[in-house]
Structures are given as C-alpha cells and as structure tokens.
Coordinates of C-alpha atoms and ligand atoms in Angstrom, one line a residue:
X909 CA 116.0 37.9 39.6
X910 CA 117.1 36.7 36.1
X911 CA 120.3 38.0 36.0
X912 CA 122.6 35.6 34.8
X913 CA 124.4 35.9 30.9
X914 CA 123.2 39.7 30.5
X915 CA 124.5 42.8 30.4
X916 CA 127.4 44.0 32.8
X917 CA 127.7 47.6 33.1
X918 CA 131.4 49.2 32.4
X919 CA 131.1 52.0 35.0
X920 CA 132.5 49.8 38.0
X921 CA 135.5 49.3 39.2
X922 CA 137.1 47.4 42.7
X923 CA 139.4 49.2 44.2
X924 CA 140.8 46.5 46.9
X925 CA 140.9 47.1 49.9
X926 CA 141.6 50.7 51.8
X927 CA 141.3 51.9 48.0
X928 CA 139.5 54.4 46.3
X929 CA 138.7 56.8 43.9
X930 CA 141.6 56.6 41.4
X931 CA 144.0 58.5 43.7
X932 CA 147.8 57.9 43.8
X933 CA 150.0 57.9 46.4
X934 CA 154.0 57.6 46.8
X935 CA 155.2 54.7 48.4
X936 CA 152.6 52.6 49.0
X937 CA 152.3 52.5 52.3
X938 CA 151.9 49.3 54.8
X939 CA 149.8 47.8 52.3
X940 CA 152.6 47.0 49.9
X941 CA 154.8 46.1 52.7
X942 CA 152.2 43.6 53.9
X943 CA 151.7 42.5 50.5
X944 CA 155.5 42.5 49.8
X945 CA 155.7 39.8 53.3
X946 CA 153.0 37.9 52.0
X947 CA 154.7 37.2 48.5
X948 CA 158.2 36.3 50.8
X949 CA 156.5 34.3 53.3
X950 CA 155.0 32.1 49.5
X951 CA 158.4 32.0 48.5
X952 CA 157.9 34.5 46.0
X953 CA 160.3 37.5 45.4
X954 CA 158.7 40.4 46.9
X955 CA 161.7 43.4 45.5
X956 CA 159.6 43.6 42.5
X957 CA 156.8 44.5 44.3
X958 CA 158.5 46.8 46.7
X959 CA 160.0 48.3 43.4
X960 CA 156.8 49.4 41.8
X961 CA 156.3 51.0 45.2
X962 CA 158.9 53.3 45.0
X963 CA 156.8 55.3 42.2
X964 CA 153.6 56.4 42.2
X965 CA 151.1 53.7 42.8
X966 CA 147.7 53.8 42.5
X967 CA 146.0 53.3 46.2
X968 CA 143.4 51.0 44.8
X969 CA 146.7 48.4 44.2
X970 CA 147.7 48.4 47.6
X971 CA 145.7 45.5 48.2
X972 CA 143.8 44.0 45.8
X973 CA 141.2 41.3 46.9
X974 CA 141.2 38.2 45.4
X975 CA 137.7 37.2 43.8
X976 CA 136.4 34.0 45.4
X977 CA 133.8 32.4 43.4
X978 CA 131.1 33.7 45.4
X979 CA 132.8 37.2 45.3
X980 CA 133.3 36.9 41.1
X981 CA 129.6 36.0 40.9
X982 CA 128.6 38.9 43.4
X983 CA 130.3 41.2 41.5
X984 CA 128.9 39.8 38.1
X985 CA 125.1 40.3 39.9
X986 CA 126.0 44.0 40.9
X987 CA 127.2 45.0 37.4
X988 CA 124.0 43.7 35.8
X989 CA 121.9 45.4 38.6
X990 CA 123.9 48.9 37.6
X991 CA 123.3 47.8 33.5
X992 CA 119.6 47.7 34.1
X993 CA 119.7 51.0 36.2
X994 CA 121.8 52.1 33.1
X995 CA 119.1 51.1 30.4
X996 CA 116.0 52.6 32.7
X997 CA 117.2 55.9 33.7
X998 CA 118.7 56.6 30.1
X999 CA 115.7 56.1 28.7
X1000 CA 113.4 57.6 31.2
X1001 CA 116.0 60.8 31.0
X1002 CA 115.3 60.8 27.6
X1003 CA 111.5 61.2 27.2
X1004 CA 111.8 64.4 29.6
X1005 CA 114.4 65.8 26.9
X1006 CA 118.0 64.9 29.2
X1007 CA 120.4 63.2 29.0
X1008 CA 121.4 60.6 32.2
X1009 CA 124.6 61.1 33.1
X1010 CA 126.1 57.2 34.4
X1011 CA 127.1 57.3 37.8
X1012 CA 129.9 54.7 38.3
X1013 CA 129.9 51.9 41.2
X1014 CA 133.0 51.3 43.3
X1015 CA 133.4 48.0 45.1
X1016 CA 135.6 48.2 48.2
X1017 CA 136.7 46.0 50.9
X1018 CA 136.3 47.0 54.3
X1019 CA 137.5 50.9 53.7
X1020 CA 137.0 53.7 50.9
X1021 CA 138.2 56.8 50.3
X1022 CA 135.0 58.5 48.4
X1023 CA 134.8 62.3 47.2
X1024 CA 132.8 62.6 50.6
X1025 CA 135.5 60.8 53.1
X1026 CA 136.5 58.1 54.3
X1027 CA 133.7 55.4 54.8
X1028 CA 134.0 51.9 56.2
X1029 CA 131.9 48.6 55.3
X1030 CA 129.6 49.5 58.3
X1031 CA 128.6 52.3 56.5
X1032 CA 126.5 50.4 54.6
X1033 CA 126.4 51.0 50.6
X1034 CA 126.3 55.0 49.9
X1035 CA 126.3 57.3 47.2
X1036 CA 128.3 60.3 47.2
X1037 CA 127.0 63.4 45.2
X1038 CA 130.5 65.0 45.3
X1039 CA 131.7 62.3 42.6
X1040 CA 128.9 60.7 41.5
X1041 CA 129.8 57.2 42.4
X1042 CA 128.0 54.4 44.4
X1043 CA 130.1 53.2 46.9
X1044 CA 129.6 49.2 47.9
X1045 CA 131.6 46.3 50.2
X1046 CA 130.0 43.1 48.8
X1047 CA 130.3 42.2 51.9
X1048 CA 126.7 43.7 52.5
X1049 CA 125.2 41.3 50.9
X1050 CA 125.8 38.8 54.0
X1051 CA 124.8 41.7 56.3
X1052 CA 121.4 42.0 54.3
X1053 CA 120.9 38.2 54.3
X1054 CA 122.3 37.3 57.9
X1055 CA 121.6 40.4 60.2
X1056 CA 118.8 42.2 58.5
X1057 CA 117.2 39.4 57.0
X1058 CA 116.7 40.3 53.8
X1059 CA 117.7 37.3 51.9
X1060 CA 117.4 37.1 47.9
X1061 CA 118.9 38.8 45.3
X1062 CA 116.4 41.3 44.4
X1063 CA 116.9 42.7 47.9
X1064 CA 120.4 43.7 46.9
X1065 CA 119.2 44.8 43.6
X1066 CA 116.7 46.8 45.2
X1067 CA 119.9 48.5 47.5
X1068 CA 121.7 49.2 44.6
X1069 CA 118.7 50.7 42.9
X1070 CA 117.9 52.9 46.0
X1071 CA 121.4 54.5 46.0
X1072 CA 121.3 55.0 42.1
X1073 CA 118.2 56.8 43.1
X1074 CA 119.9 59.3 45.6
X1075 CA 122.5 59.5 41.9
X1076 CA 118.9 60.7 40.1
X1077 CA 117.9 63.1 42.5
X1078 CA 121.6 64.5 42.3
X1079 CA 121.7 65.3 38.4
X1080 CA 117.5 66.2 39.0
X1081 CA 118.7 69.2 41.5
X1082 CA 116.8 67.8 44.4
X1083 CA 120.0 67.0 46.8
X1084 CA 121.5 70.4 46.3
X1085 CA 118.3 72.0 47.3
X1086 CA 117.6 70.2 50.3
X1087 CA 121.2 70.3 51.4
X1088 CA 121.0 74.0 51.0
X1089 CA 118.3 74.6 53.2
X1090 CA 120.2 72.6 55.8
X1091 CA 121.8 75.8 57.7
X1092 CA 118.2 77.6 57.5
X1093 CA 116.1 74.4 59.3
X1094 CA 116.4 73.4 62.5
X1095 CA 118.1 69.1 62.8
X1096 CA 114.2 68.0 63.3
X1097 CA 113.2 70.1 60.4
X1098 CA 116.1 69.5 58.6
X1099 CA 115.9 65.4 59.2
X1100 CA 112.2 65.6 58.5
X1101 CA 113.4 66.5 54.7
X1102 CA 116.4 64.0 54.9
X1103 CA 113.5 61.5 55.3
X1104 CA 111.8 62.5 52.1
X1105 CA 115.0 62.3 50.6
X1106 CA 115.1 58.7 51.1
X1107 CA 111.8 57.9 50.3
X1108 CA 112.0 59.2 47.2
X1109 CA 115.0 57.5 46.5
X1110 CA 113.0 54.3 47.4
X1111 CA 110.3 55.2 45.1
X1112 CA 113.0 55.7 42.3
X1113 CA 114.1 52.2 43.2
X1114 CA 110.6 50.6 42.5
X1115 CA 110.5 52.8 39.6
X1116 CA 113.5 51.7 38.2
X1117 CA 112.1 47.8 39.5
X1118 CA 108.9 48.7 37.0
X1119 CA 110.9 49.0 33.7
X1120 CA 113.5 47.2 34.1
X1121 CA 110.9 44.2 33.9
X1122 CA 109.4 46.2 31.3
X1123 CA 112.6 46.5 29.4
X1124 CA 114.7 43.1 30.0
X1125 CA 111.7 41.3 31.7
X1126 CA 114.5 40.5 35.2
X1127 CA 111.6 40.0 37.7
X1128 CA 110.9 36.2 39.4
X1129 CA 108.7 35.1 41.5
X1130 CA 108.9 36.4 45.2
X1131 CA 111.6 39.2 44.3
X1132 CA 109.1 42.2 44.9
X1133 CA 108.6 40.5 48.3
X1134 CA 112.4 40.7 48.8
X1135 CA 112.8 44.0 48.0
X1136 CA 109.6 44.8 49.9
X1137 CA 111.2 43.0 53.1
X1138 CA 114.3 44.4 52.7
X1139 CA 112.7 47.7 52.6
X1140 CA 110.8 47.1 55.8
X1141 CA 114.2 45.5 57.3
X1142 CA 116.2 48.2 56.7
X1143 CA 113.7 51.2 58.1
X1144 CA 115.3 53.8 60.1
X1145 CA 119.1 53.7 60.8
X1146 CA 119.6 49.9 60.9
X1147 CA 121.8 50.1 57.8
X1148 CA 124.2 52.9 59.4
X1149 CA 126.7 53.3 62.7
X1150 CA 127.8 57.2 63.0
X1151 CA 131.2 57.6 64.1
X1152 CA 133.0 61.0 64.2
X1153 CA 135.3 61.6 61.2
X1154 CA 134.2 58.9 58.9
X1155 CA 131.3 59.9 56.5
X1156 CA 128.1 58.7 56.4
X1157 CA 126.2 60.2 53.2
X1158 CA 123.2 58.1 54.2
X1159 CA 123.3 58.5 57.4
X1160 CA 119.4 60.1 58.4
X1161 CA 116.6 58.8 59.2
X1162 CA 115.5 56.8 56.1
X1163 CA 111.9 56.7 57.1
X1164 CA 109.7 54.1 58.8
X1165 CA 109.5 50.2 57.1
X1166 CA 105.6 51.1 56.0
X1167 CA 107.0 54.8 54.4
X1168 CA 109.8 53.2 52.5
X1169 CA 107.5 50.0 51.7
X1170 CA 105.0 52.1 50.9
X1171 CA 107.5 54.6 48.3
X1172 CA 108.9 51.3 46.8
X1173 CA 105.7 49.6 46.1
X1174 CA 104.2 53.6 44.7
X1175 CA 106.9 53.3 42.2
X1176 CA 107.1 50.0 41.5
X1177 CA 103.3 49.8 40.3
X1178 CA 103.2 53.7 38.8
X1179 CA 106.6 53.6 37.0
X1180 CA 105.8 56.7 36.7
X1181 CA 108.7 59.8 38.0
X1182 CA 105.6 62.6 38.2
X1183 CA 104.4 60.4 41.4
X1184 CA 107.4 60.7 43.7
X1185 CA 107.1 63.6 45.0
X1186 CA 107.7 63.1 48.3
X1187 CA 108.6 66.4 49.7
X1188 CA 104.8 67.4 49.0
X1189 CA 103.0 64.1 49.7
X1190 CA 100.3 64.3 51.9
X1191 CA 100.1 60.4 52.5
X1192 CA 103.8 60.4 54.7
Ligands
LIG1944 ZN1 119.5 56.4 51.0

C-alpha cells in the first residue's frame, strides 16, 4: 500500500497502556508507582511524578509506551489507513444526503477500557458502538503476520477498514436493529445475523478498498491478495478468545474464509453500498 508522506488522520489517540477513553482517575494507581520506581531505579527523581499523582490523572498517563521506530511507523500506517477511511465514507455519506460522523481510533497496549468494557490485546481490534471508537493494540499487526499469516500491510489496512465498517453500520442503524432483535431470536438465529453483520462489514471494507484507490490511488501490487488472505485467515473466531467479564464486541461468528472473501472482493469490485446487503443475500 502507498502510504508513506500522506495524510494522517487527527481522530486517534494512544492511550498507553491499561488506558482508555479519556477517563480520570485519583491517584494513579500501581502504574505511577511502577513508573515512579522506574524513574528511581534511572537515577531520576520520581516525587515529581508521584506528585502529579496526587491529583487527578488522566488513566491514559499511567503508562505511556514509548514509540519504537517500528511502533512510530505502525502508528504513522494506521492513521493514514483511518484518513483514507475518513476521505471515502465522507464522501460516500455525502452523495446519499448525510453527513459521516468520524469515529476516532484508540491505540492501546495490552489492556483498554472502551465504552463497552474492558478488552485485552487478545481481543483482537474492535469497535465499540457505545462510543464510536475503534479500539487497536499494534501489537496485532505481528499476530496478523506471525500467527494468522496474513503478512503485508494492506492486510492491516483491510482490518482497520473492516472495523470502520462495523462504525458505518452503527451511524446507518443496522447494529441497533440487529442487536434489538437479539432477546426475540434464538443464539443460532441470533448468531446467524451476527454473521451477516460481519460480512457486511467486510464488504464495506472492500468498498472502502475501491475508492480509496479511486480517490488517492493507495493500491500496489499484491495488496488485494493480502487483504483477500487475511480475510480467508481470519474466518470464523480465529481473531477472538471469550473470557467471562472482558468484552468482546466482535466476538461471533464472522463467517466462513469464502463468505468474507467473497463480501470483500463484492465490494471491492462494485464500490457500490446498494450491493451489501447481506442480511437479504441469497448467495451466503
Ligand atoms: Zn467485525
């Protein structure tokens, strides 16, 4: 993907580690204390630190993670990715008379607090509906290339795009109505529909993957494949472990590799929103 030297996207923030959502807490916590040993054990002076505890601090400071120069350039790639999701849906909002409302993308280490709960990296990358934001650990990016082999960077575009796509279903009024019918279905019904869900989500992905090259012309050779692979990689659950207590937004059945392939590709080549309607396909 030609990325590099283009538009970064202002709705993004990383919130460190065991951050999240802008809340505030007094104290602290261990974090600061941890943070306060660290700068003692460098020979720094950690009572300045320890200070700035004793009023309200926001969480997201408790530990803030230094950017390697691998983490500064992931970061980089994931704002572009979220400035060409930015320029697409805007316009494509637009020509049906709305206006896109930007979600923002949060970049965490390890552990989040999110709108929806708590989520940890082995969540995967999320979206919650409850504030609009796209939840990421960069550290997915490794997971994608080393234990779902999906290597490239279109296949974390086309992640990124696929939860902005849950975002677009959100402000269409498609997540509220399947989520409403949940206490009327029964958990096959209901998952059935959760399925759809994510197709479509993946077919707003490859639609979002047809303009944007349309637009700011991002596409190399072999990225479609990436995204394609990726989307056959991570069918199914592979991207989620449930645990009780800890929220997992994305946590259903995503659909088979050939459905989500298959959704991707429909949007990729139609670029056109009309097609994706998953819920009444016939071709599932
Ligand atoms: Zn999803």
């Amino acid at each position: 993907m030609r990325w590099k030297g283009r538009r970064q996207s202002d709705n993004f923030e990383d919130v460190g580690k065991g951050g999240g959502g802008g809340r505030t807490v007094v104290g602290g916590g261990i974090g600061v204390l941890i943070v306060a040993a660290i700068v003692y054990f460098m020979g720094g002076d950690p009572s300045q630190i320890l200070q700035q505890a004793g009023n309200t601090v926001p969480t997201q400071n408790e530990a803030a993670v230094e950017d390697s120069p691998e983490r500064k350039e992931s970061k980089e790639f994931v704002r572009v990715v979220l400035g060409d999701t930015e320029d697409v849906w805007n316009k494509l909002f637009a020509q049906m008379g709305q206006q896109y409302k930007e979600p923002k993308l949060i970049v965490f280490t390890d552990e989040v607090q999110s709108a929806c709960g708590m989520a940890g990296a082995a969540t995967g990358p999320f979206y919650c509906s409850a504030d609009d934001q796209v939840y990421i650990d960069l550290s997915f990016y490794d997971v994608l290339k080393n234990k779902l082999n999906s290597p490239g960077d279109f296949a974390m575009a086309y992640v990124i795009a696929h939860e902005v796509g849950h975002h677009v279903q959100h402000l269409m009024g498609i997540t509220d109505k399947v989520h409403a019918m949940r206490s009327r279905l029964s958990e096959a019904e209901y998952n059935k529909l959760s399925v759809k869900l994510e197709l479509q989500a993946d077919f707003f992905a490859g639609v979002w993957a047809h303009h944007a090259q349309q637009m700011n012309n991002i596409l190399e050779a072999g990225d479609i494949e990436e995204a394609l692979n990726a989307a056959h990689e991570i069918g199914d659950d592979r991207l989620q472990q449930r645990s009780s207590g800890r929220v997992v937004p994305d946590a259903f059945t995503h659909g088979t590799s050939a459905q989500r392939m298959h959704w991707f590709k429909k949007g990729f080549e139609t670029g056109d929103i009309s097609q994706g309607n998953t819920f009444e396909a016939a071709d599932l």
